[in-house]
mmCIF file of C-alpha atoms in Angstrom:
data_model
loop_
_atom_site.group_PDB
_atom_site.id
_atom_site.type_symbol
_atom_site.label_atom_id
_atom_site.label_comp_id
_atom_site.label_asym_id
_atom_site.label_seq_id
_atom_site.Cartn_x
_atom_site.Cartn_y
_atom_site.Cartn_z
ATOM 1 C CA MET C 183 -8.879 31.942 89.762
ATOM 2 C CA ARG C 184 -5.312 33.913 89.933
ATOM 3 C CA LYS C 185 -4.164 31.653 87.018
ATOM 4 C CA SER C 186 -6.780 32.583 84.633
ATOM 5 C CA VAL C 187 -6.657 36.032 85.104
ATOM 6 C CA LEU C 188 -2.927 36.383 84.502
ATOM 7 C CA ALA C 189 -3.606 34.229 81.298
ATOM 8 C CA LEU C 190 -6.136 36.296 80.203
ATOM 9 C CA PHE C 191 -3.750 39.271 80.938
ATOM 10 C CA VAL C 192 -0.901 37.788 78.959
ATOM 11 C CA PHE C 193 -3.168 37.036 76.216
ATOM 12 C CA LEU C 194 -5.029 40.497 75.797
ATOM 13 C CA LEU C 195 -1.544 42.350 76.536
ATOM 14 C CA PRO C 196 -0.309 42.226 73.063
ATOM 15 C CA LEU C 197 -3.795 43.250 71.619
ATOM 16 C CA ILE C 198 -3.790 46.262 74.009
ATOM 17 C CA LEU C 199 -0.274 47.202 72.888
ATOM 18 C CA LEU C 200 -1.324 46.823 69.195
ATOM 19 C CA SER C 201 -4.325 48.874 69.519
ATOM 20 C CA GLN C 202 -2.352 51.846 70.898
ATOM 21 C CA SER C 203 0.194 52.201 67.679
ATOM 22 C CA ASN C 204 -0.229 52.439 64.024
ATOM 23 C CA GLU C 205 2.217 52.152 61.217
ATOM 24 C CA ARG C 206 2.273 53.609 58.020
ATOM 25 C CA ASN C 207 4.614 53.707 55.210
ATOM 26 C CA LEU C 208 5.180 57.031 53.552
ATOM 27 C CA SER C 209 7.126 55.618 50.733
ATOM 28 C CA THR C 210 4.010 55.394 48.767
ATOM 29 C CA GLU C 211 2.989 58.989 48.939
ATOM 30 C CA HIS C 212 3.711 61.595 46.159
ATOM 31 C CA TRP C 213 7.504 62.424 46.922
ATOM 32 C CA GLN C 214 9.213 65.648 45.165
ATOM 33 C CA PHE C 215 12.864 67.096 45.234
ATOM 34 C CA ARG C 216 14.707 69.972 44.425
ATOM 35 C CA LYS C 217 17.899 71.533 44.740
ATOM 36 C CA GLN C 218 17.869 74.083 47.573
ATOM 37 C CA GLY C 219 16.839 77.400 46.060
ATOM 38 C CA ASP C 220 15.446 76.142 42.977
ATOM 39 C CA SER C 221 11.731 76.572 42.572
ATOM 40 C CA ASN C 222 10.940 73.694 40.251
ATOM 41 C CA TRP C 223 10.075 70.683 42.287
ATOM 42 C CA LEU C 224 10.615 67.143 40.343
ATOM 43 C CA GLU C 225 9.392 63.588 40.933
ATOM 44 C CA ALA C 226 11.276 61.550 43.580
ATOM 45 C CA LYS C 227 11.123 57.870 44.778
ATOM 46 C CA VAL C 228 11.561 57.306 48.343
ATOM 47 C CA PRO C 229 13.631 55.439 49.468
ATOM 48 C CA GLY C 230 16.233 56.256 46.910
ATOM 49 C CA THR C 231 18.945 58.831 46.202
ATOM 50 C CA VAL C 232 19.401 62.380 44.861
ATOM 51 C CA HIS C 233 21.509 60.742 41.828
ATOM 52 C CA THR C 234 18.852 58.049 41.013
ATOM 53 C CA ASP C 235 16.209 60.695 41.150
ATOM 54 C CA LEU C 236 18.171 63.039 38.900
ATOM 55 C CA PHE C 237 18.700 60.344 36.398
ATOM 56 C CA GLN C 238 14.907 59.409 36.245
ATOM 57 C CA ASN C 239 13.955 63.062 35.596
ATOM 58 C CA LYS C 240 16.634 63.180 32.715
ATOM 59 C CA ILE C 241 18.731 65.719 34.502
ATOM 60 C CA ILE C 242 22.030 63.849 34.650
ATOM 61 C CA THR C 243 23.623 60.712 32.669
ATOM 62 C CA ASN C 244 23.750 57.298 34.254
ATOM 63 C CA PRO C 245 25.803 57.728 37.171
ATOM 64 C CA PHE C 246 26.375 54.137 37.496
ATOM 65 C CA PHE C 247 27.782 53.912 33.886
ATOM 66 C CA GLY C 248 31.454 54.202 33.029
ATOM 67 C CA ALA C 249 33.043 57.198 34.379
ATOM 68 C CA ASN C 250 29.912 59.111 34.372
ATOM 69 C CA GLU C 251 30.466 59.511 38.241
ATOM 70 C CA LYS C 252 33.565 61.879 37.768
ATOM 71 C CA GLN C 253 31.148 64.429 36.196
ATOM 72 C CA LEU C 254 28.673 64.213 38.702
ATOM 73 C CA GLN C 255 30.666 65.002 41.966
ATOM 74 C CA TRP C 256 28.587 68.378 41.802
ATOM 75 C CA ILE C 257 25.655 66.813 43.236
ATOM 76 C CA GLU C 258 27.134 65.993 46.649
ATOM 77 C CA ASN C 259 28.130 69.711 47.214
ATOM 78 C CA GLU C 260 24.736 70.820 46.944
ATOM 79 C CA ASP C 261 21.871 70.816 49.193
ATOM 80 C CA TRP C 262 18.797 69.008 48.523
ATOM 81 C CA GLN C 263 15.195 69.218 49.516
ATOM 82 C CA TYR C 264 12.531 66.348 49.537
ATOM 83 C CA GLN C 265 8.987 66.835 50.348
ATOM 84 C CA THR C 266 5.526 65.094 50.387
ATOM 85 C CA THR C 267 2.074 65.722 51.799
ATOM 86 C CA PHE C 268 0.151 63.403 53.701
ATOM 87 C CA LYS C 269 -3.247 63.179 55.868
ATOM 88 C CA ILE C 270 -3.501 61.682 59.288
ATOM 89 C CA SER C 271 -6.357 59.374 59.725
ATOM 90 C CA GLU C 272 -8.842 59.453 62.440
ATOM 91 C CA LYS C 273 -7.375 56.044 63.651
ATOM 92 C CA GLU C 274 -4.250 57.524 63.817
ATOM 93 C CA LEU C 275 -4.876 60.517 65.393
ATOM 94 C CA LYS C 276 -6.503 58.411 68.476
ATOM 95 C CA SER C 277 -3.285 56.384 68.926
ATOM 96 C CA GLU C 278 -1.540 56.965 71.998
ATOM 97 C CA ASN C 279 1.922 56.978 70.168
ATOM 98 C CA CYS C 280 3.060 58.643 67.141
ATOM 99 C CA PHE C 281 6.533 58.009 65.703
ATOM 100 C CA MET C 282 8.168 59.093 62.638
ATOM 101 C CA GLN C 283 11.259 56.678 61.557
ATOM 102 C CA PHE C 284 13.753 57.379 58.812
ATOM 103 C CA GLU C 285 16.068 54.787 57.313
ATOM 104 C CA GLY C 286 18.998 56.202 55.490
ATOM 105 C CA LEU C 287 19.029 59.805 56.015
ATOM 106 C CA ASP C 288 22.112 61.938 55.356
ATOM 107 C CA THR C 289 24.179 62.872 58.341
ATOM 108 C CA TYR C 290 23.156 66.321 58.110
ATOM 109 C CA SER C 291 19.840 65.852 57.404
ATOM 110 C CA GLU C 292 16.770 68.264 58.663
ATOM 111 C CA VAL C 293 13.168 67.148 59.158
ATOM 112 C CA LEU C 294 10.292 69.416 59.157
ATOM 113 C CA LEU C 295 6.714 68.661 60.039
ATOM 114 C CA ASN C 296 4.238 71.259 59.395
ATOM 115 C CA GLY C 297 6.792 73.794 59.503
ATOM 116 C CA LYS C 298 8.349 72.421 63.094
ATOM 117 C CA LYS C 299 11.850 71.381 63.016
ATOM 118 C CA PHE C 300 12.898 67.824 64.669
ATOM 119 C CA SER C 301 16.110 67.118 65.908
ATOM 120 C CA LEU C 302 17.556 63.942 64.547
ATOM 121 C CA PRO C 303 20.430 61.685 65.927
ATOM 122 C CA THR C 304 24.124 62.919 64.594
ATOM 123 C CA ILE C 305 24.489 60.003 62.778
ATOM 124 C CA CYS C 306 21.534 58.242 60.662
ATOM 125 C CA SER C 307 23.290 54.925 59.698
ATOM 126 C CA GLU C 308 20.841 53.624 62.085
ATOM 127 C CA PRO C 309 17.016 54.349 61.555
ATOM 128 C CA GLY C 310 16.150 57.588 63.179
ATOM 129 C CA LYS C 311 12.979 57.492 65.321
ATOM 130 C CA LEU C 312 11.013 60.879 66.265
ATOM 131 C CA MET C 313 8.461 60.989 68.815
#
């Protein structure tokens, strides 16, 4: 009897753990970006880089062609803002755990959710995870 209860527990544990958390990739949401202080938001692709977003919006020349990179050094001296809007489903609201995971954020990034600032690891070469 003890062995069958243990086997049942071992079998059900992954199902219980899976039912307590959800995962959703926000890269499919409608992302926008702008230079800090500008009023105009432009289309962005996440994951991506500010250089490729500026190029796709025809703001700069191809940064990967010839010596174009030298004329685009100003980009790294600006602060850039990215935003998206998403809704939380009923299933996600009922989850025991909610995490936000970021991959490839700049070292000096700031993340806000509904106006609340979250602290991130100092170096984001590893994925940053917020609870």
